[in-house]
PDB file of N, CA and C in Angstrom:
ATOM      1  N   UNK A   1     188.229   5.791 381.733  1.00 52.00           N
ATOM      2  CA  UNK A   1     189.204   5.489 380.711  1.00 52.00           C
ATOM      3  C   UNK A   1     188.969   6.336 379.472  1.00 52.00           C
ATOM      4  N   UNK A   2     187.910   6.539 379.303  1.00 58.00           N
ATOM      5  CA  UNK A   2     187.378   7.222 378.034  1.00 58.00           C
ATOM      6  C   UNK A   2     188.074   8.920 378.107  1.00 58.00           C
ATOM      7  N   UNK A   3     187.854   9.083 379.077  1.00 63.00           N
ATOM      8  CA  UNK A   3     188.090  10.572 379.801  1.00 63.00           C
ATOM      9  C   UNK A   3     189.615  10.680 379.320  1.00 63.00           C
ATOM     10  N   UNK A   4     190.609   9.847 379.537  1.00 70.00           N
ATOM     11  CA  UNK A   4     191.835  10.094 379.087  1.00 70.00           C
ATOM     12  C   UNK A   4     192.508  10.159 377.772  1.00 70.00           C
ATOM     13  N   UNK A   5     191.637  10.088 376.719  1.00 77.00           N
ATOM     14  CA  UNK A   5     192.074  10.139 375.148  1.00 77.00           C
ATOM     15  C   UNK A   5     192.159  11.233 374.869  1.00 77.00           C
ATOM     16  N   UNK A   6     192.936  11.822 373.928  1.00 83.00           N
ATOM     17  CA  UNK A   6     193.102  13.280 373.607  1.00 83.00           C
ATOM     18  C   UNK A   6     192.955  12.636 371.684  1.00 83.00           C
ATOM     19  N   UNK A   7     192.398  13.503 371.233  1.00 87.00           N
ATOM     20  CA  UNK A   7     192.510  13.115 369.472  1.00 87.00           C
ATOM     21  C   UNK A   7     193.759  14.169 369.189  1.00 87.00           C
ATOM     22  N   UNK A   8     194.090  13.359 368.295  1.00 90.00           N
ATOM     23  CA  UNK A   8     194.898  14.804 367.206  1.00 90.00           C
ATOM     24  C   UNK A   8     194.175  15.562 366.725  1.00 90.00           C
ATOM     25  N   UNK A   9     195.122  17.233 365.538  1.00 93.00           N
ATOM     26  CA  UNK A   9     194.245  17.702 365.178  1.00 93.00           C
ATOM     27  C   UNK A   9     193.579  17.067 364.168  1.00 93.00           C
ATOM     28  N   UNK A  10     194.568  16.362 363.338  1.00 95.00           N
ATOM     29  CA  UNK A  10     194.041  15.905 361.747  1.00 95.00           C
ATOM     30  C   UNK A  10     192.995  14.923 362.338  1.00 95.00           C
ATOM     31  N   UNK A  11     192.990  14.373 362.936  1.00 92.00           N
ATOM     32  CA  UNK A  11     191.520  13.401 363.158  1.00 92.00           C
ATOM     33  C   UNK A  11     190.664  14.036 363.441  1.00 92.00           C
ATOM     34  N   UNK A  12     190.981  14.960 364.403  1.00 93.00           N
ATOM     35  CA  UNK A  12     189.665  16.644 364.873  1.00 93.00           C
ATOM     36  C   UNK A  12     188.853  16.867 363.100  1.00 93.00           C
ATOM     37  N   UNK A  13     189.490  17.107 362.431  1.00 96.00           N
ATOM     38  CA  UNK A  13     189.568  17.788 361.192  1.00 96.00           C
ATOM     39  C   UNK A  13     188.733  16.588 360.120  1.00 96.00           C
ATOM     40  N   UNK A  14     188.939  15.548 359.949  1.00 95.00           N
ATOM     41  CA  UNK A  14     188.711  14.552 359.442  1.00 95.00           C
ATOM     42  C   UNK A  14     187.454  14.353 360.105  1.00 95.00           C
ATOM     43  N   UNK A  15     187.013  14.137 360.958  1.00 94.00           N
ATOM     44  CA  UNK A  15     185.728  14.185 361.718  1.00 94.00           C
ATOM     45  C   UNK A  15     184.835  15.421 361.300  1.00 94.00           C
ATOM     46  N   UNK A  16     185.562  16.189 361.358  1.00 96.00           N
ATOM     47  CA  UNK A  16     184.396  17.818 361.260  1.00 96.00           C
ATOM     48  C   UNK A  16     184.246  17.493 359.531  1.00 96.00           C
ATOM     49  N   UNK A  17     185.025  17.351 358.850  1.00 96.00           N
ATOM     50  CA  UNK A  17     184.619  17.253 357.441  1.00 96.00           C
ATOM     51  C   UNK A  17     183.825  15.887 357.261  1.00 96.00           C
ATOM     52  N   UNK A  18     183.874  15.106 357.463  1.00 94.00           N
ATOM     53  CA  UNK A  18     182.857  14.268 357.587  1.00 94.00           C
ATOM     54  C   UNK A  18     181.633  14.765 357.926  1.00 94.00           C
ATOM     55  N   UNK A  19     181.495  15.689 358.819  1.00 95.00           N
ATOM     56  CA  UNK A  19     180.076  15.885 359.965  1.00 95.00           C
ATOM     57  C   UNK A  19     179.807  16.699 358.830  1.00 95.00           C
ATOM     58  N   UNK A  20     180.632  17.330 357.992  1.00 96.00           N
ATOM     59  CA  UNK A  20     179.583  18.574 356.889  1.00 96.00           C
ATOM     60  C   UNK A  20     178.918  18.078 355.469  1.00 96.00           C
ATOM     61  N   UNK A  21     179.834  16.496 355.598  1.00 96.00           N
ATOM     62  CA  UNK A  21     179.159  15.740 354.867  1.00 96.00           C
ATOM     63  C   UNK A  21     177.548  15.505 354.664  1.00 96.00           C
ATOM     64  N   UNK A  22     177.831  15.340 356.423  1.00 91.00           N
ATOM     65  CA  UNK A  22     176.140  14.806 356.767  1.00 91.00           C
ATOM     66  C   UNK A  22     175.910  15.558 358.170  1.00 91.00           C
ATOM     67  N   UNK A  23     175.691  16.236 357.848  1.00 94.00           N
ATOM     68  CA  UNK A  23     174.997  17.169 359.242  1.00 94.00           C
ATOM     69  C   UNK A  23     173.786  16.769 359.906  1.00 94.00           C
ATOM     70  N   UNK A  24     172.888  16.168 359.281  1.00 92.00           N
ATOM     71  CA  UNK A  24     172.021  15.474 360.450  1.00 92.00           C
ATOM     72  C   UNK A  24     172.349  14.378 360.600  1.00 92.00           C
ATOM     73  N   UNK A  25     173.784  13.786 361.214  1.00 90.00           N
ATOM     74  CA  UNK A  25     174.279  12.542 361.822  1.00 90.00           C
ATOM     75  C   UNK A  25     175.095  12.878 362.757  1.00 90.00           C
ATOM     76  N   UNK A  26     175.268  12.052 363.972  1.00 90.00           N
ATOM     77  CA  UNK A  26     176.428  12.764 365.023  1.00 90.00           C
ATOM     78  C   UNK A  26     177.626  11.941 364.374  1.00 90.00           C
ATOM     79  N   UNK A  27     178.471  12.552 364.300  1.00 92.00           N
ATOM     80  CA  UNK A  27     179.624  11.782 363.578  1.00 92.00           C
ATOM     81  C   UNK A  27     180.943  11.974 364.874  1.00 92.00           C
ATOM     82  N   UNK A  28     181.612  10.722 365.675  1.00 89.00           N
ATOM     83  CA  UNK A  28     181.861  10.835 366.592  1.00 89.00           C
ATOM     84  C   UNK A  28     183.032   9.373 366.162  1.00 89.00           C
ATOM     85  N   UNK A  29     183.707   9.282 367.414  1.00 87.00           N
ATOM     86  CA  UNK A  29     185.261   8.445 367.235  1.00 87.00           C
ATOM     87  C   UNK A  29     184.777   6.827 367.972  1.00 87.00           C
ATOM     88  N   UNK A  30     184.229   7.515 368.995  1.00 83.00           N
ATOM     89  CA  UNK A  30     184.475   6.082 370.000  1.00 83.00           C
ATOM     90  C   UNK A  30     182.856   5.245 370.095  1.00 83.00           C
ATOM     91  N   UNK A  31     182.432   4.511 369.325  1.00 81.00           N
ATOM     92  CA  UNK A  31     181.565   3.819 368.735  1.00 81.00           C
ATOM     93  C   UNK A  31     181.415   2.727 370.118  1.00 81.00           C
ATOM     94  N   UNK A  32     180.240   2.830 370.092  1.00 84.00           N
ATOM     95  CA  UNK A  32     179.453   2.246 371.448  1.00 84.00           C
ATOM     96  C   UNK A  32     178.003   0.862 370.621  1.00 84.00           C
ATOM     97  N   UNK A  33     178.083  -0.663 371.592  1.00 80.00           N
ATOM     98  CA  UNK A  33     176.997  -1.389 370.567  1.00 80.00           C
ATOM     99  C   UNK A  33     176.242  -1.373 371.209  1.00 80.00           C
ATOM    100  N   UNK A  34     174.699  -1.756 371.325  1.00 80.00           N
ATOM    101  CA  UNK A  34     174.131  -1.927 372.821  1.00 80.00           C
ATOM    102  C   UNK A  34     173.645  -3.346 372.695  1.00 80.00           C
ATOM    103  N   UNK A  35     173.926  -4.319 373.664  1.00 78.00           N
ATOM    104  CA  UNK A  35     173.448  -5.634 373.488  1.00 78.00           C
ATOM    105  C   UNK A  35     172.424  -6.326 374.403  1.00 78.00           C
ATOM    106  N   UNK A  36     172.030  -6.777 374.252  1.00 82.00           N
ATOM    107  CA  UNK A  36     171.506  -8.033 375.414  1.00 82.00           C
ATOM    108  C   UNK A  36     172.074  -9.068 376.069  1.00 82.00           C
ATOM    109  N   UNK A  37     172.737  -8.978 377.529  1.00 84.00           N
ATOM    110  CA  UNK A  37     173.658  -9.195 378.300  1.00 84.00           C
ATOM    111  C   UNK A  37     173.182 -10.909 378.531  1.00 84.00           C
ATOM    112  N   UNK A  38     172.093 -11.106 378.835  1.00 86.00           N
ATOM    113  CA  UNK A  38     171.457 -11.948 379.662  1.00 86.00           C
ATOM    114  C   UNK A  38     169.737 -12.093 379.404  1.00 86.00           C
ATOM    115  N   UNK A  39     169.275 -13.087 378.833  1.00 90.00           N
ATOM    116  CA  UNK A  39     167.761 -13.273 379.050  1.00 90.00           C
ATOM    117  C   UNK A  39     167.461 -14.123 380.291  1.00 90.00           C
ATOM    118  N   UNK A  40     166.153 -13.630 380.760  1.00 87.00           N
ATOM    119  CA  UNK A  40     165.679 -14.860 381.869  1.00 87.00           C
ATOM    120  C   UNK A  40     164.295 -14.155 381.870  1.00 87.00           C
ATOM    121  N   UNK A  41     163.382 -15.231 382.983  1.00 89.00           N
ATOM    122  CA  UNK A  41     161.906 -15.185 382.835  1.00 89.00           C
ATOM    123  C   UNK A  41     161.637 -13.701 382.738  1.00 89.00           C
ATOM    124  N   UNK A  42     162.100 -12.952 383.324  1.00 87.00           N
ATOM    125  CA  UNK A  42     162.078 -11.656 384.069  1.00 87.00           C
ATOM    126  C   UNK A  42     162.252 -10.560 383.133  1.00 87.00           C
ATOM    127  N   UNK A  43     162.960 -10.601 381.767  1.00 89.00           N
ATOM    128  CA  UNK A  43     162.880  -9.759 381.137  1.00 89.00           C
ATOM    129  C   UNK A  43     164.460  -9.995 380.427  1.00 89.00           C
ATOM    130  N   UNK A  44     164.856  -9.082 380.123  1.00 90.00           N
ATOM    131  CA  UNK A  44     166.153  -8.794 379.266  1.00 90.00           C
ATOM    132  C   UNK A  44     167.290  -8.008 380.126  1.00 90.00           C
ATOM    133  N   UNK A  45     168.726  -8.512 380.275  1.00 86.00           N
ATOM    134  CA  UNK A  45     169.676  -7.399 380.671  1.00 86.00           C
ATOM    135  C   UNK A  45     169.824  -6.532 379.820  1.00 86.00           C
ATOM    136  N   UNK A  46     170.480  -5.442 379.773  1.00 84.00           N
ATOM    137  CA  UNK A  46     170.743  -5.165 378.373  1.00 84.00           C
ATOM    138  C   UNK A  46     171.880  -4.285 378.927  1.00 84.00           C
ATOM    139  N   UNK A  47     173.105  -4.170 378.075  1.00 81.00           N
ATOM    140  CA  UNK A  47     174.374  -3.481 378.425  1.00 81.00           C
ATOM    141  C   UNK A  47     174.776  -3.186 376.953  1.00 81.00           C
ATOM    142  N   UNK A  48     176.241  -2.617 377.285  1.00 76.00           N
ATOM    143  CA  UNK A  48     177.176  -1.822 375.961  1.00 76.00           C
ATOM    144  C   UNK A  48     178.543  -2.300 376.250  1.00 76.00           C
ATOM    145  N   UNK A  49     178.752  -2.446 374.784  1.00 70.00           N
ATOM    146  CA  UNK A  49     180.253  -3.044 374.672  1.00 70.00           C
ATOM    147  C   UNK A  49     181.226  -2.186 373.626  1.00 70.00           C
ATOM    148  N   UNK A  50     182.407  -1.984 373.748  1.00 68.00           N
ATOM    149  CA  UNK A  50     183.406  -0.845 372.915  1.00 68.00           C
ATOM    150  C   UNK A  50     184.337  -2.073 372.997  1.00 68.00           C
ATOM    151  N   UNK A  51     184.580  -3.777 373.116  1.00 66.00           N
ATOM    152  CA  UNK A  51     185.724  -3.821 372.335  1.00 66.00           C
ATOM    153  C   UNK A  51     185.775  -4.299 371.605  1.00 66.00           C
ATOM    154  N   UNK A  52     186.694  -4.484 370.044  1.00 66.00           N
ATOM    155  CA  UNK A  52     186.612  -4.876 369.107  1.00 66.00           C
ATOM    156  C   UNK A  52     186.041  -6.030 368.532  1.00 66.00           C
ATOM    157  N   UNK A  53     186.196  -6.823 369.440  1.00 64.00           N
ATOM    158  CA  UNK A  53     185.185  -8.397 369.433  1.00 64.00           C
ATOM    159  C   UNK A  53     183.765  -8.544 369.579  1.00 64.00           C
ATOM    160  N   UNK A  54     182.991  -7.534 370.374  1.00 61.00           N
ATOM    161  CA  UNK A  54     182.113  -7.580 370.350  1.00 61.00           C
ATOM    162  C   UNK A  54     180.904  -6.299 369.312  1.00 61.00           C
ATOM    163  N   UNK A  55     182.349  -5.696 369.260  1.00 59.00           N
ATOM    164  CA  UNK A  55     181.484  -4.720 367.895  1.00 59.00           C
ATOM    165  C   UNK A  55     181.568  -5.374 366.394  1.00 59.00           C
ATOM    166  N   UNK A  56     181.602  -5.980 366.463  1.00 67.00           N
ATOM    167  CA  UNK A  56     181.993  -6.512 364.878  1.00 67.00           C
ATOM    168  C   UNK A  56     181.465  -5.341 363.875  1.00 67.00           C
ATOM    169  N   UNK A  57     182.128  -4.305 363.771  1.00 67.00           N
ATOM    170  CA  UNK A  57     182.264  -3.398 362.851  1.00 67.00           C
ATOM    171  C   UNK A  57     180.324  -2.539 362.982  1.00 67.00           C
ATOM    172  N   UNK A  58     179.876  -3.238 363.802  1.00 73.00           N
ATOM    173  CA  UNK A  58     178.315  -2.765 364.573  1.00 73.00           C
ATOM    174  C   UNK A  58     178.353  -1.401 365.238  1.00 73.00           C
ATOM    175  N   UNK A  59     177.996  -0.481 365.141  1.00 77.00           N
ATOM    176  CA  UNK A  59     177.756   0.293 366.680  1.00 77.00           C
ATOM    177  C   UNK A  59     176.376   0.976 366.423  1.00 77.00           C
ATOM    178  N   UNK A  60     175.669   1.207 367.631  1.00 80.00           N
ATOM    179  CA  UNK A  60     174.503   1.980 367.577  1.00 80.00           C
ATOM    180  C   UNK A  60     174.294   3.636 368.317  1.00 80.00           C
ATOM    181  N   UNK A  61     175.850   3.991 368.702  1.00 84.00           N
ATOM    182  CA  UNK A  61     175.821   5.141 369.396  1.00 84.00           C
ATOM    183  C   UNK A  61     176.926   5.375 369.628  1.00 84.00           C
ATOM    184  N   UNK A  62     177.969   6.531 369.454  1.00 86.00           N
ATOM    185  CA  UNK A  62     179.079   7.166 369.630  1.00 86.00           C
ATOM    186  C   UNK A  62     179.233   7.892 370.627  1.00 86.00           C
ATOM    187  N   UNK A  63     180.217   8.074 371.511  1.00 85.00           N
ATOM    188  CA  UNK A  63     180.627   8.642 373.035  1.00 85.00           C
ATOM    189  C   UNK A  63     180.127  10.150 372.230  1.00 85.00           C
ATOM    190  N   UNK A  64     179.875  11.319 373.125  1.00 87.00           N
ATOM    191  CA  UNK A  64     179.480  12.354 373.170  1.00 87.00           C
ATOM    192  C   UNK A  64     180.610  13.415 373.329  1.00 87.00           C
ATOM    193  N   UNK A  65     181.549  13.020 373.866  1.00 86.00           N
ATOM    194  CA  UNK A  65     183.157  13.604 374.307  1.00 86.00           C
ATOM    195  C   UNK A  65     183.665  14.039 373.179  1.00 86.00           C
ATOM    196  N   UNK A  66     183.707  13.504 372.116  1.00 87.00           N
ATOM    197  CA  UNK A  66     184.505  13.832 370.805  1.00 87.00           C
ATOM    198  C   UNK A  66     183.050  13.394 369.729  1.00 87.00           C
ATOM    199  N   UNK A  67     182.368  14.338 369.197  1.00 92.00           N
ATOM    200  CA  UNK A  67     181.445  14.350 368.689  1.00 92.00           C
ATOM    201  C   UNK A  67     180.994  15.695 368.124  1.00 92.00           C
ATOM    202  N   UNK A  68     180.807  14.976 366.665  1.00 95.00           N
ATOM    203  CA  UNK A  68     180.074  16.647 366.374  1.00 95.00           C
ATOM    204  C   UNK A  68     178.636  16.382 365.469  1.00 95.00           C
ATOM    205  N   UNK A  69     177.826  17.346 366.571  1.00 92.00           N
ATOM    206  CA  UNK A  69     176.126  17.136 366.034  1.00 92.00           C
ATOM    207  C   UNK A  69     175.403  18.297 365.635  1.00 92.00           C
ATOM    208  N   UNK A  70     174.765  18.408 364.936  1.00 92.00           N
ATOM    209  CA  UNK A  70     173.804  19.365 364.613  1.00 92.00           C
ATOM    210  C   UNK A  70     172.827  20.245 365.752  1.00 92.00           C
ATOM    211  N   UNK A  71     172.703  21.961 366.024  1.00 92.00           N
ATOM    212  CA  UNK A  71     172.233  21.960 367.197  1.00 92.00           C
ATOM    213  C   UNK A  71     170.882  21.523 367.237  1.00 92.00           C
ATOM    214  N   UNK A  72     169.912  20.904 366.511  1.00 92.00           N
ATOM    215  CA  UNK A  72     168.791  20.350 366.486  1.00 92.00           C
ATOM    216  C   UNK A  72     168.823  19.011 367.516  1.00 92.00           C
ATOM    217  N   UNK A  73     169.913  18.641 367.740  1.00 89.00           N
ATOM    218  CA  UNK A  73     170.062  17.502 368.512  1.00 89.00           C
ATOM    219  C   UNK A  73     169.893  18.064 370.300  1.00 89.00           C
ATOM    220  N   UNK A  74     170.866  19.169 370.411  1.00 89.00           N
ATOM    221  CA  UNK A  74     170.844  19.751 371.773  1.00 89.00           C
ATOM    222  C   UNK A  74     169.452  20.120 371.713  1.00 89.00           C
ATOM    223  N   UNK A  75     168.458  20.664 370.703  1.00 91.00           N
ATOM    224  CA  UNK A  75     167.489  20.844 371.074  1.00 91.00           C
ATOM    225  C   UNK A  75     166.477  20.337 371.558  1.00 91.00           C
ATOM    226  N   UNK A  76     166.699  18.914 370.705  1.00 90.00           N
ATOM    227  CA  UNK A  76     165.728  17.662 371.392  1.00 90.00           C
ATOM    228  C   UNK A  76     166.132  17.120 372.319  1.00 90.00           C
ATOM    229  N   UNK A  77     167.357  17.021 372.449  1.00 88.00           N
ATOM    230  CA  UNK A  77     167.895  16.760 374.196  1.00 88.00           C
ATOM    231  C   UNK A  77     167.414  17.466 374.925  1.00 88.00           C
ATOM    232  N   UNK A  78     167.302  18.767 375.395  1.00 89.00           N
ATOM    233  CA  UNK A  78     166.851  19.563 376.140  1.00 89.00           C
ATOM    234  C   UNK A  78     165.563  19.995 376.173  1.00 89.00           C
ATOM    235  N   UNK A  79     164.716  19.399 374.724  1.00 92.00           N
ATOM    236  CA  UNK A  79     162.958  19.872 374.927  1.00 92.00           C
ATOM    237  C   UNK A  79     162.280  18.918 374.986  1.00 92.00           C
ATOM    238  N   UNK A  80     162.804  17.741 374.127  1.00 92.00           N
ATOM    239  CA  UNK A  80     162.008  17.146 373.597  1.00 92.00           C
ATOM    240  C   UNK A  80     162.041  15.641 373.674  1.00 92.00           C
ATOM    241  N   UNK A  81     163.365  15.524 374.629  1.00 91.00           N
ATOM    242  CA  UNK A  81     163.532  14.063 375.674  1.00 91.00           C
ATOM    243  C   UNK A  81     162.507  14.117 376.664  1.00 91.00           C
ATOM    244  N   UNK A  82     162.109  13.093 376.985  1.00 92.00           N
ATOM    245  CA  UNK A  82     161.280  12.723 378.172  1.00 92.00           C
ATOM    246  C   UNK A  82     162.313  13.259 379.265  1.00 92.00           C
ATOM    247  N   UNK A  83     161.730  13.898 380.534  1.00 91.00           N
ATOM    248  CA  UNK A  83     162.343  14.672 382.007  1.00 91.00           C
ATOM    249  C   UNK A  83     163.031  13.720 382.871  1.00 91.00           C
ATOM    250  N   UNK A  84     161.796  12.631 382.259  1.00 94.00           N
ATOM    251  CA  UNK A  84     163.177  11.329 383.108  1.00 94.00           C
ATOM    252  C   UNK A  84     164.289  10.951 382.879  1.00 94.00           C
ATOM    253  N   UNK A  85     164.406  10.932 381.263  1.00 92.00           N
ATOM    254  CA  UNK A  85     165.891  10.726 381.309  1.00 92.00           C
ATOM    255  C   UNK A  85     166.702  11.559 381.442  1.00 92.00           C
ATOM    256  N   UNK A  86     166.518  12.725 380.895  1.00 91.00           N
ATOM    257  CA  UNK A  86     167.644  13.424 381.603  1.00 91.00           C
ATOM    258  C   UNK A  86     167.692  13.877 383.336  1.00 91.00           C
ATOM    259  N   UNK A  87     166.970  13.642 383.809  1.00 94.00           N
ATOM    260  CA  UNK A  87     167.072  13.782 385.364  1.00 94.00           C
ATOM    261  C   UNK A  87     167.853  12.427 385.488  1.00 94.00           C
ATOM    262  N   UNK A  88     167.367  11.281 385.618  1.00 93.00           N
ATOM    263  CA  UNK A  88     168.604   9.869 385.563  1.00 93.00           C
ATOM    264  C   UNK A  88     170.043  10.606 385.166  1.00 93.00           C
ATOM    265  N   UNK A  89     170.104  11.334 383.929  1.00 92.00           N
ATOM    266  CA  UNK A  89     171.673  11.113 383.605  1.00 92.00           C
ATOM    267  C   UNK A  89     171.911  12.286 384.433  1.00 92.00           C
ATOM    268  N   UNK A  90     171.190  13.188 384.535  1.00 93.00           N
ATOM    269  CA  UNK A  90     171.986  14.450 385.454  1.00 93.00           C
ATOM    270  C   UNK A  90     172.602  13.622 387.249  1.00 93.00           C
ATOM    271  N   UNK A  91     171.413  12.588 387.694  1.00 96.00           N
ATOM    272  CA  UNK A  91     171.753  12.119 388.785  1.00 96.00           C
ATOM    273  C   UNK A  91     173.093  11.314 388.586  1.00 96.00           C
ATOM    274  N   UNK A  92     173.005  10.567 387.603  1.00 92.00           N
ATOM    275  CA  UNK A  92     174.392   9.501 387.542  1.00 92.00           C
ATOM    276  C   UNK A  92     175.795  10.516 387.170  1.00 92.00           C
ATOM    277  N   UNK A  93     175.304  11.546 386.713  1.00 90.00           N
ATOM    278  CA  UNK A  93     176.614  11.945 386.201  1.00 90.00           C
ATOM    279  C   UNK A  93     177.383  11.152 385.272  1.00 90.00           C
ATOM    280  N   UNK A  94     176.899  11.031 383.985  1.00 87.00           N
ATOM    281  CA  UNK A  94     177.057   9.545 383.455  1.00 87.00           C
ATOM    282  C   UNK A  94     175.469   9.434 382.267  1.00 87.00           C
ATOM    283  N   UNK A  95     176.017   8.401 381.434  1.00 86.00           N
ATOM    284  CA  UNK A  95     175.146   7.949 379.897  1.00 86.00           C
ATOM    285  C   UNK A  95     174.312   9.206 379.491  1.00 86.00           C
ATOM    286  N   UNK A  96     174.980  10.161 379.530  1.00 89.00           N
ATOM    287  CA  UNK A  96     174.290  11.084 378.530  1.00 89.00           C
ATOM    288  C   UNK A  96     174.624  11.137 376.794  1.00 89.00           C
ATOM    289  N   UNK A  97     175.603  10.140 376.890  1.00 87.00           N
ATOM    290  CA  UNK A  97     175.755   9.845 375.622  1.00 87.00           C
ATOM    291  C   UNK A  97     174.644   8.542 374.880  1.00 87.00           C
ATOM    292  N   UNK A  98     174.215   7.528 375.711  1.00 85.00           N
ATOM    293  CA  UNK A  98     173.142   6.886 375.564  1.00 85.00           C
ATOM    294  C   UNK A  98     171.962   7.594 375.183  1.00 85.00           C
ATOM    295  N   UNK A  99     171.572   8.238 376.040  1.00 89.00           N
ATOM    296  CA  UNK A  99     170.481   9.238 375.887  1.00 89.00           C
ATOM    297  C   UNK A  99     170.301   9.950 374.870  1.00 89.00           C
ATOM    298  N   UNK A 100     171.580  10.398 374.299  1.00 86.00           N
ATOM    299  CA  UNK A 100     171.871  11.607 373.170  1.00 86.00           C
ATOM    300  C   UNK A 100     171.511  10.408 372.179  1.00 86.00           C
ATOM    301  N   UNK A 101     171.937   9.132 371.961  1.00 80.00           N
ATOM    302  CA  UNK A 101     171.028   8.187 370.685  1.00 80.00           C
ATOM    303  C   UNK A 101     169.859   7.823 370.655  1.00 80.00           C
ATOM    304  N   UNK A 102     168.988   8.374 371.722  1.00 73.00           N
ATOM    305  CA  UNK A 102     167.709   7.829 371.757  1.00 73.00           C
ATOM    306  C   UNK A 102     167.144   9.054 370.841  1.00 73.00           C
TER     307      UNK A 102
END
């Protein structure tokens, strides 16, 4: 679903001037919370929620699709993440935008 949004330009634009605001922040559209789904003896679920009810104006990580970051970020993605996670997201094809907030 995410895959099918197209932004305008003026929001393109509005975003990038923001990001020069603050360049070491990813400044991005589609705001992601991460919660705790479920407790039991066993440990914690833990999942992500995008709809308005459960973000109460909260988020801890923005989709990666429409995002603009500093290349210090690709750098620590690519050097300076642990091999596991990005091997996980290369396998899932999928939450590399999770990853990109760690």
């Amino acid at each position: 679903q995410d895959d099918d949004i197209l932004r305008p330009c003026p929001a393109m634009d509005a975003g990038f001037a923001l990001f020069t605001l603050n360049p070491n922040r990813m400044v991005g559209y589609d705001a992601r919370r991460h919660l705790v789904l479920e407790k039991t003896d066993k440990g914690e679920q833990w999942g992500y929620s995008y709809t308005k009810k459960q973000l109460h104006n909260e988020y801890s990580f923005v989709l990666t699709k429409y995002a603009f970051l500093h290349k210090n970020y690709l750098r620590s993605y690519t050097s300076r993440m642990p091999k596991q996670i990005r091997t996980k997201v290369k396998s899932l094809l999928n939450c590399e935008d999770i990853a990109m907030a760690l």
